[in-house]
XYZ file of C-alpha atoms in Angstrom:
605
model
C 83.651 68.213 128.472
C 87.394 68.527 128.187
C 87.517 68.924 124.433
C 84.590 71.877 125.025
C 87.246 73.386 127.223
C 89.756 73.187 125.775
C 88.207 74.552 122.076
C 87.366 77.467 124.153
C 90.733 78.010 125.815
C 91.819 78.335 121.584
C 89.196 80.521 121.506
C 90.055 82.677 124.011
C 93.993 82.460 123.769
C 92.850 83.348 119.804
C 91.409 86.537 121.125
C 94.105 87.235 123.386
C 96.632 86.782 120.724
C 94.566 88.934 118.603
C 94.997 91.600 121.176
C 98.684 91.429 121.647
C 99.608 90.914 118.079
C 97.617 94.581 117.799
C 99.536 95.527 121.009
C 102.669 94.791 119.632
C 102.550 95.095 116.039
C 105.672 97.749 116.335
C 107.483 94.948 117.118
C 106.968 91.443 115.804
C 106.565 91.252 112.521
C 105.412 87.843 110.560
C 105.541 86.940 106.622
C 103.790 84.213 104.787
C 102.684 83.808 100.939
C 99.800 85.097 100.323
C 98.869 82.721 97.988
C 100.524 79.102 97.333
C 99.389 76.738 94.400
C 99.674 72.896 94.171
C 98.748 70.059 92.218
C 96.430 67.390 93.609
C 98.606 64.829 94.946
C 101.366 67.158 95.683
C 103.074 68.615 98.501
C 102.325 72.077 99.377
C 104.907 74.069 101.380
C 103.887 77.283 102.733
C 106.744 79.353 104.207
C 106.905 81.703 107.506
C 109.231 84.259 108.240
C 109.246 86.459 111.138
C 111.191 89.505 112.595
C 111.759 90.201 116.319
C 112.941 93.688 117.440
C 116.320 93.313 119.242
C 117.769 90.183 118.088
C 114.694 88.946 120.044
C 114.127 85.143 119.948
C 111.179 83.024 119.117
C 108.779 81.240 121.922
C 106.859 79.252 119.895
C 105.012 79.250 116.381
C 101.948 77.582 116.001
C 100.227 76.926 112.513
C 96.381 76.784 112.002
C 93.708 75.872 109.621
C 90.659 78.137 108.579
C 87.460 75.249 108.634
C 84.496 76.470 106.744
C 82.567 78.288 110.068
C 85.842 80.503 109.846
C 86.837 78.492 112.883
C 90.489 78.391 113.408
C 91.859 74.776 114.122
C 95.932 74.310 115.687
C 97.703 72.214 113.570
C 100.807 72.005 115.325
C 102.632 74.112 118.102
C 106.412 74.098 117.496
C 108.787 75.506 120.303
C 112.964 75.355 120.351
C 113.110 71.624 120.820
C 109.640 69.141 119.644
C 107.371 69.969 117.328
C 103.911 69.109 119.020
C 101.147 67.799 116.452
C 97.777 67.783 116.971
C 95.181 65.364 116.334
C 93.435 66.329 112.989
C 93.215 64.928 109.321
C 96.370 66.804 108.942
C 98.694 65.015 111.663
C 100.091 61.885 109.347
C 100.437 64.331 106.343
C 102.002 67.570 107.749
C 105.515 68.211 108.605
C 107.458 71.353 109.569
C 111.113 71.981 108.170
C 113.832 73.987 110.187
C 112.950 77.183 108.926
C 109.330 76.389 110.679
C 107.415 76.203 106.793
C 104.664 74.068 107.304
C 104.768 70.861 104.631
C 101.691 69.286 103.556
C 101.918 66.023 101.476
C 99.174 64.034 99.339
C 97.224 67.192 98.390
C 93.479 67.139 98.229
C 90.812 69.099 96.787
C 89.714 69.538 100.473
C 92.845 70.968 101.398
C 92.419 74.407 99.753
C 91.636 76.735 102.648
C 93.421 79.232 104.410
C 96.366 78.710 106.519
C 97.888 80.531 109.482
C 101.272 80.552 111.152
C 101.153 82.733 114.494
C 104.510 83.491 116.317
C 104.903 83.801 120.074
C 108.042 86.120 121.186
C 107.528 86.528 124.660
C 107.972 90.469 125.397
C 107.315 91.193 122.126
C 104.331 89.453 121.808
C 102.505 87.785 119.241
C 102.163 87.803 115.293
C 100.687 86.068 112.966
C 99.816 86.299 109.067
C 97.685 83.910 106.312
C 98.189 82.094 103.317
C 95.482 80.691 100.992
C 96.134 77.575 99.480
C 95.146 76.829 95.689
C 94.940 73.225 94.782
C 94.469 72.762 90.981
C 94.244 69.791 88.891
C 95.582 69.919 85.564
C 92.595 68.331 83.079
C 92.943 65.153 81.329
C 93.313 65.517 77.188
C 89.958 65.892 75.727
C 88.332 63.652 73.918
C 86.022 64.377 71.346
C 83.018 62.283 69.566
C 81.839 63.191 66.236
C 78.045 63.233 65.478
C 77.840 58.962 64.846
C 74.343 59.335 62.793
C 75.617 61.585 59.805
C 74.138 64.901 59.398
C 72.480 66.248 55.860
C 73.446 69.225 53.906
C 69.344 69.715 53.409
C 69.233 70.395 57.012
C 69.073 74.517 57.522
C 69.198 74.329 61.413
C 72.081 73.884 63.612
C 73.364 70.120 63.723
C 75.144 67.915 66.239
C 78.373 68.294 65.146
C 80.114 67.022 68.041
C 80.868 66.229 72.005
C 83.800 67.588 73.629
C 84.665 66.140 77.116
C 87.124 67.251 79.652
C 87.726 65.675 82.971
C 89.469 65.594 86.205
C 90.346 69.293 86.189
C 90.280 71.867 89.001
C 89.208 74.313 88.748
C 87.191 73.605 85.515
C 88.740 74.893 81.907
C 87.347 76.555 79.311
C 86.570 74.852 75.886
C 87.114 76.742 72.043
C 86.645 74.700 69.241
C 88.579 74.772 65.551
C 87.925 73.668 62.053
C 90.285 72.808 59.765
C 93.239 74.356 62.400
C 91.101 77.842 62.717
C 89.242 78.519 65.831
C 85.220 79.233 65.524
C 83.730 82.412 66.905
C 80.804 80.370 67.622
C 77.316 82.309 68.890
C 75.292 81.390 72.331
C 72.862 78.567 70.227
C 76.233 76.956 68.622
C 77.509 75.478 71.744
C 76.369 73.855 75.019
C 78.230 73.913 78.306
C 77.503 71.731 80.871
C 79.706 71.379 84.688
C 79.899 68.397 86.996
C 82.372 68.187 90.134
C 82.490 64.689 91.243
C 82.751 63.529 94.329
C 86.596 63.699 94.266
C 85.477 67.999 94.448
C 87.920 67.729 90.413
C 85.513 68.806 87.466
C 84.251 67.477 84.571
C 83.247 69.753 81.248
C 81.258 69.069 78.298
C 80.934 71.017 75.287
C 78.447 70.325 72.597
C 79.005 71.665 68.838
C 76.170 72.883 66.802
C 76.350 73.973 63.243
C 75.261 73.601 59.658
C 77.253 71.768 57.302
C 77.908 72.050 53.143
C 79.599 69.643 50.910
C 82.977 71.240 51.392
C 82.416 69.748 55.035
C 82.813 65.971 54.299
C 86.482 66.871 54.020
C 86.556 69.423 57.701
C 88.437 68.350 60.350
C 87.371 69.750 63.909
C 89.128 69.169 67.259
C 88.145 70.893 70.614
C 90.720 72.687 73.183
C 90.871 72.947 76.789
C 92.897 75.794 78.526
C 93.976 76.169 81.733
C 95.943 78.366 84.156
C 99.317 76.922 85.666
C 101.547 78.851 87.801
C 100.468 82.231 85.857
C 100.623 81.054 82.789
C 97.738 79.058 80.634
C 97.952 76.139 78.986
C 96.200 73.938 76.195
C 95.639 70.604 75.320
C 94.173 69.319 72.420
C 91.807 66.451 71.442
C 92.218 64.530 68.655
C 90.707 65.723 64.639
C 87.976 64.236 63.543
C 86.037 64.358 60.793
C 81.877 63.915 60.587
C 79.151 62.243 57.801
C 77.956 64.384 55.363
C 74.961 63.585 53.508
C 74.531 65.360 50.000
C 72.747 64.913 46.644
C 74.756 63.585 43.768
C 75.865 66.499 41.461
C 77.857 64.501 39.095
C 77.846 61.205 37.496
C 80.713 59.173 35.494
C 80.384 56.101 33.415
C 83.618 54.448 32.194
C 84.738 51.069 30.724
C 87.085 48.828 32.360
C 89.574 48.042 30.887
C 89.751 51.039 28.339
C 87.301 50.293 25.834
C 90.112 51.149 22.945
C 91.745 47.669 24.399
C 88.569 45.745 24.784
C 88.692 42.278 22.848
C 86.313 39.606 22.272
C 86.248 36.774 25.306
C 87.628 39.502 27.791
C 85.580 40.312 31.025
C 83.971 43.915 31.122
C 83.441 46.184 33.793
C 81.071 49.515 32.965
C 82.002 51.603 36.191
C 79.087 53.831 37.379
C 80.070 56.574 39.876
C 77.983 59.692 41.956
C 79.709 61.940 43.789
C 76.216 62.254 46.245
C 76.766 60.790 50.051
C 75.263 57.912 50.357
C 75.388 56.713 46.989
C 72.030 56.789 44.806
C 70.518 53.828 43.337
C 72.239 53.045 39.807
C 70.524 51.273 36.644
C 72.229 49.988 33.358
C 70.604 49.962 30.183
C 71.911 48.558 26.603
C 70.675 50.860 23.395
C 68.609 48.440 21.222
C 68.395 49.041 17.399
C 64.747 50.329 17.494
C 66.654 52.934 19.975
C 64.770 51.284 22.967
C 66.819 50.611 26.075
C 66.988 46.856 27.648
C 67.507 46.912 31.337
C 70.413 45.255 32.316
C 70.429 46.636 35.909
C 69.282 42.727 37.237
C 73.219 41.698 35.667
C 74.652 44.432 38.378
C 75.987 43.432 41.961
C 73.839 44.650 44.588
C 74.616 47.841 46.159
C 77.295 48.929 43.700
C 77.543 50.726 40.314
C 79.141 47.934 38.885
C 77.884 46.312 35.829
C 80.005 43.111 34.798
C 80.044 41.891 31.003
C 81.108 38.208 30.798
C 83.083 36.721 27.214
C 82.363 39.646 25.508
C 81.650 39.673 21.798
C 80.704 41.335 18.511
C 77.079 41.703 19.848
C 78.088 43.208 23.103
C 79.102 46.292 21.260
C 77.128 49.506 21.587
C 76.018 52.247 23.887
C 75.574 51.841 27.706
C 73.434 54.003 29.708
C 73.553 54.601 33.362
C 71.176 56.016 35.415
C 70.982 57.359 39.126
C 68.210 58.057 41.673
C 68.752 59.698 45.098
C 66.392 58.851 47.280
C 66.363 61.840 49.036
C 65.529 64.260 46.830
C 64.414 61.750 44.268
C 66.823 63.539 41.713
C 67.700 61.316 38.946
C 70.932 62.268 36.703
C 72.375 59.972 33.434
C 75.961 58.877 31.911
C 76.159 57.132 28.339
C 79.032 55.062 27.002
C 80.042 53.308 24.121
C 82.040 49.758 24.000
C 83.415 48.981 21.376
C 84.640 45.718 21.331
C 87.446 44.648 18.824
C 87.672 41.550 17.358
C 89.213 39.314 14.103
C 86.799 37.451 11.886
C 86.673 35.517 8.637
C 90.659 34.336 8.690
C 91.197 32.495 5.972
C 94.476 31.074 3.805
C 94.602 30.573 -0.147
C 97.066 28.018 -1.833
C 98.079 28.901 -5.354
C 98.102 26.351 -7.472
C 95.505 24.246 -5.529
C 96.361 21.325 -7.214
C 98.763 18.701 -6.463
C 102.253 19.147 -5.501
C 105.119 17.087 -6.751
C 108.793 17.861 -5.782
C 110.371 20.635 -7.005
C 107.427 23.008 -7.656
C 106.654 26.048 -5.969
C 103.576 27.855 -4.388
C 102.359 30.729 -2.344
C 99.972 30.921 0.485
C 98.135 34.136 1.295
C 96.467 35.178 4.629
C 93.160 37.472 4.786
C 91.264 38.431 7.479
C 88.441 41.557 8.591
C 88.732 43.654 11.618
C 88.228 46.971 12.730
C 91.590 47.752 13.857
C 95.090 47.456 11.667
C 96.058 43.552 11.644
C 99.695 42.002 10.888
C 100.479 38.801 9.428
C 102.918 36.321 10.457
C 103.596 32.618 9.412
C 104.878 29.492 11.673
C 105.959 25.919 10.519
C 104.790 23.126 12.495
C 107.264 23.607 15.498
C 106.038 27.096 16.035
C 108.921 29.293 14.532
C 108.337 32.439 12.583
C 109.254 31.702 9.038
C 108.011 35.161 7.780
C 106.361 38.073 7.729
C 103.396 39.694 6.036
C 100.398 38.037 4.816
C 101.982 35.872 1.973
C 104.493 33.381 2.032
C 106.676 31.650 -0.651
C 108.008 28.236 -1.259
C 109.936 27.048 -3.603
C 111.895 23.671 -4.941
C 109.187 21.781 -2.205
C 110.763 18.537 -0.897
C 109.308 15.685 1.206
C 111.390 17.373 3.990
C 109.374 20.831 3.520
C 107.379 21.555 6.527
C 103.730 20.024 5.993
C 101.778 22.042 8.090
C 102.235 26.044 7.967
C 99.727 28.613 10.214
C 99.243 31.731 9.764
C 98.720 34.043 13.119
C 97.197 37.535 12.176
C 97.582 39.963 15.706
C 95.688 43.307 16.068
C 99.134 45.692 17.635
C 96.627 48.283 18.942
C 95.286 45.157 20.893
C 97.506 43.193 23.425
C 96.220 40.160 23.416
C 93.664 39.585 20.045
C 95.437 37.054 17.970
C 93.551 34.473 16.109
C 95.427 31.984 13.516
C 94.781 29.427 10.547
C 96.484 26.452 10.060
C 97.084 24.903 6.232
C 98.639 21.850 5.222
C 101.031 21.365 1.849
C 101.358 18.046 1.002
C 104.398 17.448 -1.549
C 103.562 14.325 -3.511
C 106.185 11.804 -5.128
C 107.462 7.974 -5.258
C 108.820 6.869 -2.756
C 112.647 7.235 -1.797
C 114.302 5.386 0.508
C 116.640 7.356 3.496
C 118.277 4.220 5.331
C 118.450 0.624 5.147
C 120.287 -1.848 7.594
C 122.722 -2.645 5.332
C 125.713 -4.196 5.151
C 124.475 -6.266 8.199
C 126.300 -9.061 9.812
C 124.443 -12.023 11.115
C 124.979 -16.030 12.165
C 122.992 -18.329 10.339
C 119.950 -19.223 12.587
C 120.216 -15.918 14.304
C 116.958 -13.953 14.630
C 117.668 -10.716 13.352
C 115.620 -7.426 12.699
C 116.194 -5.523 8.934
C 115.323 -1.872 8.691
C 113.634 -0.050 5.647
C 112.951 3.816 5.925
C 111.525 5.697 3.479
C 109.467 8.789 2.727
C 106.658 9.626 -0.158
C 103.261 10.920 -0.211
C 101.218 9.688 -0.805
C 101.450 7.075 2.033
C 103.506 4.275 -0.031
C 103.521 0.502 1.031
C 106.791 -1.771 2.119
C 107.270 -5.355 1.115
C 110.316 -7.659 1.773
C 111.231 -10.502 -0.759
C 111.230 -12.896 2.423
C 109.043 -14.313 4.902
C 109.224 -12.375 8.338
C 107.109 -10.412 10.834
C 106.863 -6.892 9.465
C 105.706 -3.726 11.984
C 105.336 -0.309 10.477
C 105.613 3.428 12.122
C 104.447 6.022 9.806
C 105.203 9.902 10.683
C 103.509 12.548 9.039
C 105.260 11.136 4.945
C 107.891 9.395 6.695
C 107.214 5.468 6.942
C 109.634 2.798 8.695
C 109.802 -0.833 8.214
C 111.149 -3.225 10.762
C 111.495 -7.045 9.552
C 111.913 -10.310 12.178
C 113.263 -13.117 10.434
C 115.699 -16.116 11.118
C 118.773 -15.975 8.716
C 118.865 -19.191 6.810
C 121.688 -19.956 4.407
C 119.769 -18.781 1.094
C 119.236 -15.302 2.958
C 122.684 -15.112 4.191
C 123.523 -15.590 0.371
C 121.077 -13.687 -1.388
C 120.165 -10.981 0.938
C 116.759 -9.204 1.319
C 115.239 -6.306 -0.616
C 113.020 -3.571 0.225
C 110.284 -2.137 -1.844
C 108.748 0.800 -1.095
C 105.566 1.837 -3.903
C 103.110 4.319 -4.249
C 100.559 5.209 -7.331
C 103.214 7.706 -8.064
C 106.109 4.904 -8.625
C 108.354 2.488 -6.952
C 111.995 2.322 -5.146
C 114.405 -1.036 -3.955
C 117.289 -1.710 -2.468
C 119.165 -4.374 -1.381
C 120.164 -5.061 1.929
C 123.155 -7.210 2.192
C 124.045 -10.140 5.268
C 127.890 -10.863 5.922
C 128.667 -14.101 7.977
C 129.898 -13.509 11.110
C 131.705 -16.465 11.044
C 133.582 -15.926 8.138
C 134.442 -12.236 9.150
C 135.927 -13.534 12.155
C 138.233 -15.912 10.673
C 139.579 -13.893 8.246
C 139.884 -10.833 10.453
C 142.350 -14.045 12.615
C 144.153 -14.709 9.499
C 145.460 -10.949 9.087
C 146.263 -10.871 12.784
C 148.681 -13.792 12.292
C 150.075 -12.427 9.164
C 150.974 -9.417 11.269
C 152.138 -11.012 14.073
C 154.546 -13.028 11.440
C 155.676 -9.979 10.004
C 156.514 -8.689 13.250
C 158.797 -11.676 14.570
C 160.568 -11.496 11.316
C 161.848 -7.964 11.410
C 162.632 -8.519 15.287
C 164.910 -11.641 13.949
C 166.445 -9.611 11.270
C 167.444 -6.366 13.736
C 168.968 -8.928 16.120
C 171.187 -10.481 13.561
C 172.117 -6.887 12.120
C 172.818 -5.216 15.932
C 174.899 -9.048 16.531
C 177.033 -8.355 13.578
C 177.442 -4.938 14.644
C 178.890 -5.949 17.935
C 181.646 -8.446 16.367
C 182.742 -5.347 14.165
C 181.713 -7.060 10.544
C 179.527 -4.146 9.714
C 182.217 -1.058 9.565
C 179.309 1.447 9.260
C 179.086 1.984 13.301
C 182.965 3.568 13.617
C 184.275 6.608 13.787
C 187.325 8.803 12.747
C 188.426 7.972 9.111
C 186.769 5.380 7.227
C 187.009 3.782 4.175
C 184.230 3.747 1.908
C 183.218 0.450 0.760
C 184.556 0.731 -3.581
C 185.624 -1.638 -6.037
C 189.653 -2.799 -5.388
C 190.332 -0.600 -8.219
C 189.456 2.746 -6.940
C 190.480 1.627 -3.053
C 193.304 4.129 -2.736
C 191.807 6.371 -4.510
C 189.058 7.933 -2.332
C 189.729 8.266 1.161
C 187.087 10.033 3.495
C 189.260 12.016 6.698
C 187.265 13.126 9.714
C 189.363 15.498 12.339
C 187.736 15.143 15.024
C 187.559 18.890 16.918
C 185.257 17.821 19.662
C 185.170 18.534 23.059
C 186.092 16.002 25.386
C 183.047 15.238 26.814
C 182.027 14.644 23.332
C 184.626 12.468 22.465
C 182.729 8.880 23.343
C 181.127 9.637 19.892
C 184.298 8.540 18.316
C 184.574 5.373 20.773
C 183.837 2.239 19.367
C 180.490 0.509 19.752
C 181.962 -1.386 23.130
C 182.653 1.831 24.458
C 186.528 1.214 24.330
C 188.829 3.799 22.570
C 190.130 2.762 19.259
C 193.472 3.286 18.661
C 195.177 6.087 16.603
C 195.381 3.442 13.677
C 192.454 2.575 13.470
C 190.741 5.678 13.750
């Protein structure tokens, strides 16, 4: 009952203010925006200025709310000193500044109505004036979904290209969409609209692409854009580019060889590389030219789903032409690629030895290298230990010793082919009696010592060894080189006689003699000499004492100074006398002192 009264006593002072603010328009006048725009979740602030004739003062200002029966509703009343609010939705979100603009935080959809702000002036009565407030919602960016099936060049209608969605926007945007950067002027049947507002009164948009596609499209990008309008101005965002599935027929096909057929070899691994430029890929067969000129399928050696036909060790045979073959199963259009593989390879090597016959020291022969391919070949040779020893497909040797490599190869390589090499070993044997390279000799030993005697030799062909005594013999033979080794206990006819080595072959004979020195023996005289020396030693120590004894006691003159006579016969005495001024310094004088280090005196000097 009291709220019906008092809705009516708005009512009615509504109608009343009505009347004065027509009364007294002359003389209060009031100001607001017409319009005022905010973002959902922002605070709208919608100012209200007022003039009163006179320098008049204010009474009160009250602000209102427009409902949807056109029903104003009092927000607040607002006088000199409190600020009164009343009890609707708006009361925890509303405040009113100094200046009396009314403040509304935590915007809603809900909140865009109209807005009034009346002013009481007493005498000059009442005014009031509206503002309508915009709430907008700026959209989230796009996002866009490309057609997921695929869509076929053989299709003439309009296609699903793609989806275009915008959301969360108020009010709703518009939608354009662009290929490859440049914006389509698409007609009604290309695109599909369609509008939601959700429950939260902000709008969602969809936009639906239709077209028809080429070739040239597997490589389009599109992208959609929304606009909008923000404080007078408008605005884009864009989604992301995507690009779609294009179906289309095979127009071209390419067989190649992998690696390049030019460097195929024999024992490499082969790809033939079959390729469509159709979306999805057709089926592929390989076929292998027989020599009746009929083709052998080969298309159960492929891997499945691929145009991919592996050769394995290739060889001489696998030369030829290749022949692949494609079927799209759309359009059951069949196209064909030949190739031919040739692949390169070194046969028949073989190596010649002039003369054939036996070798002996001393001669000379030459080896020569042949071998067929179809590319250019070079020639090299190799001793045993793998070094190059020449060039070209011959090779000399002359004045052959036992010490001349036995073994020679020779490698023939393709240059035009990295990698083909093949090579042929031969073997020269030099033949000759035997000669012996070392012997353990002179060798010293103690009678009853167990002792081991070396004979090496070298001959081909393989000679035998044989020692003149009784011992255990053990042999190591290396390529023509042969070694003896010979246990035996030295007894007192081998210490005396020594052993001997023979070393024979069909082709003749060589000795020598190894020869055993006593320990014993060498010992004692090697103790003799040291003596001797020792003797010799003591004796010229004796003799240097007696001379430097002598010396002291002044018997041998030849250690004084100054003037000195030289030792003649009686008869010549006077005759020759040697004078030697001294003209020394006197720190060199002591070389004139006597041997005591005493100064002589002038007569004696």
């Amino acid at each position: 009952m009291a709220g019906g009264l008092r809705a009516a006593g708005l009512a009615l002072g509504w109608g009343c203010c009505l009347l004065l603010c027509c009364a007294a328009a002359s003389k209060l006048e009031v100001s607001t925006p017409a319009v005022v725009k905010v973002e959902v979740g922002g605070t709208a602030r919608i100012e209200c200025n007022f003039h009163i004739p006179g320098n008049g003062s204010y009474t009160y200002v009250d602000w209102f709310y427009v409902d949807r029966t056109n029903t104003p509703v009092r927000l607040c009343h607002v006088t000199d000193t409190e600020v009164l609010k009343e009890d609707t939705d708006y009361k925890e979100r509303l405040s009113v500044g100094e200046d009396k603009a009314l403040s509304i935080s935590k915007v809603t959809m809900q909140d865009a109505r109209t807005f009034v702000c009346q002013v009481g002036a007493g005498s000059s009565g009442v005014g009031e004036n509206r503002t309508e407030l915009h709430v907008y919602k700026v959209p989230e960016t796009p996002e866009i979904e490309p057609n997921p099936a695929g869509i076929s060049v053989q299709n003439s209608d309009n296609s699903q290209i793609a989806r275009c969605v915008s959301r969360n926007s108020f009010p709703p945007p518009n939608i354009t969409w662009h290929k490859n950067g440049e914006q389509l002027q698409l007609q009604e049947n290309q695109v599909k609209y369609t509008r939601t507002r959700e429950s939260s009164g902000l709008y969602t948009v969809t936009s639906t692409l239709f077209a028809p596609v080429t070739r040239e499209d597997r490589d389009s990008r599109y992208h959609c854009t929304v606009h909008y309008w923000l404080r007078g101005q408008r605005h884009a965002l864009e989604s992301q580019k995507v690009q779609i599935t294009v179906f289309y027929p095979a127009e071209h096909l390419t067989l190649q060889v992998v690696p390049s057929s030019a460097l195929v070899k024999e024992g490499d691994n082969v790809k033939l590389v079959c390729e469509a430029d159709g979306n999805p890929p057709p089926v592929f067969s390989f076929y292998k030219k027989e020599l009746d000129n009929d083709w052998q399928d080969l298309s159960w050696l492929t891997e499945p789903n691929s145009g991919v036909l592996t050769l394995h060790g290739v060889n001489k045979s696998s030369s030829g032409v290749y022949k692949c073959q494609s079927l799209d199963l759309d359009d059951m259009t069949e196209l064909e690629k030949n190739v031919e593989l040739v692949v390169n390879y070194i046969e028949g090597v073989r190596v010649k030895m002039e003369p054939s016959s036996n070798l002996r020291e001393g001669d000379s022969v030459t080896l020569s290298c042949d071998a067929h391919s179809p590319v250019a070949l070079d020639y090299q040779w190799r001793d045993e230990k793998g070094r190059k020893v020449a060039e070209g497909n011959q090779l000399f040797l002359r004045n052959l010793t036992f010490e001349t490599s036995n073994n020679f190869s020779c490698k023939v390589v393709a240059p035009s082919v990295p990698g083909l090499e093949q090579s042929k070993q031969v073997s020269v044997a030099v033949q000759g009696k035997p000669r012996i390279v070392a012997i353990s000799s002179p060798l010293y030993v103690r009678q009853d010592e167990v002792v081991n005697l070396t004979c090496k030799a070298i001959a081909f062909p393989r000679p035998s060894v044989h020692w003149n005594v009784n011992g255990t013999a053990h042999e190591y033979v290396d390529n023509q080189h042969i070694a003896s080794n010979l246990t035996v206990r030295v007894s007192h006819d081998l210490l005396r006689a020594g052993a001997m080595c023979r070393v024979s072959n069909t082709l003749g004979v060589s000795e020598k003699h190894i020869q055993l020195l006593d320990r014993k023996t060498t010992a004692e005289s090697q103790g003799v000499i040291i003596v001797a020396i020792i003797v010799a030693i003591l004796v010229v120590a004796v003799l240097g004492a007696i001379i430097y004894f002598l010396h002291k006691k002044g018997k041998i003159p030849c250690g004084r100074a100054g003037k000195q006579d030289i030792t003649r016969p009686e008869a010549r005495k006077d005759k020759i006398v040697v004078e030697v001024k001294s003209d020394k310094l006197p720190e060199e004088a002591g070389l004139l002192q006597g041997a005591n280090g005493e100064k002589r005196p002038a007569a004696d000097q």
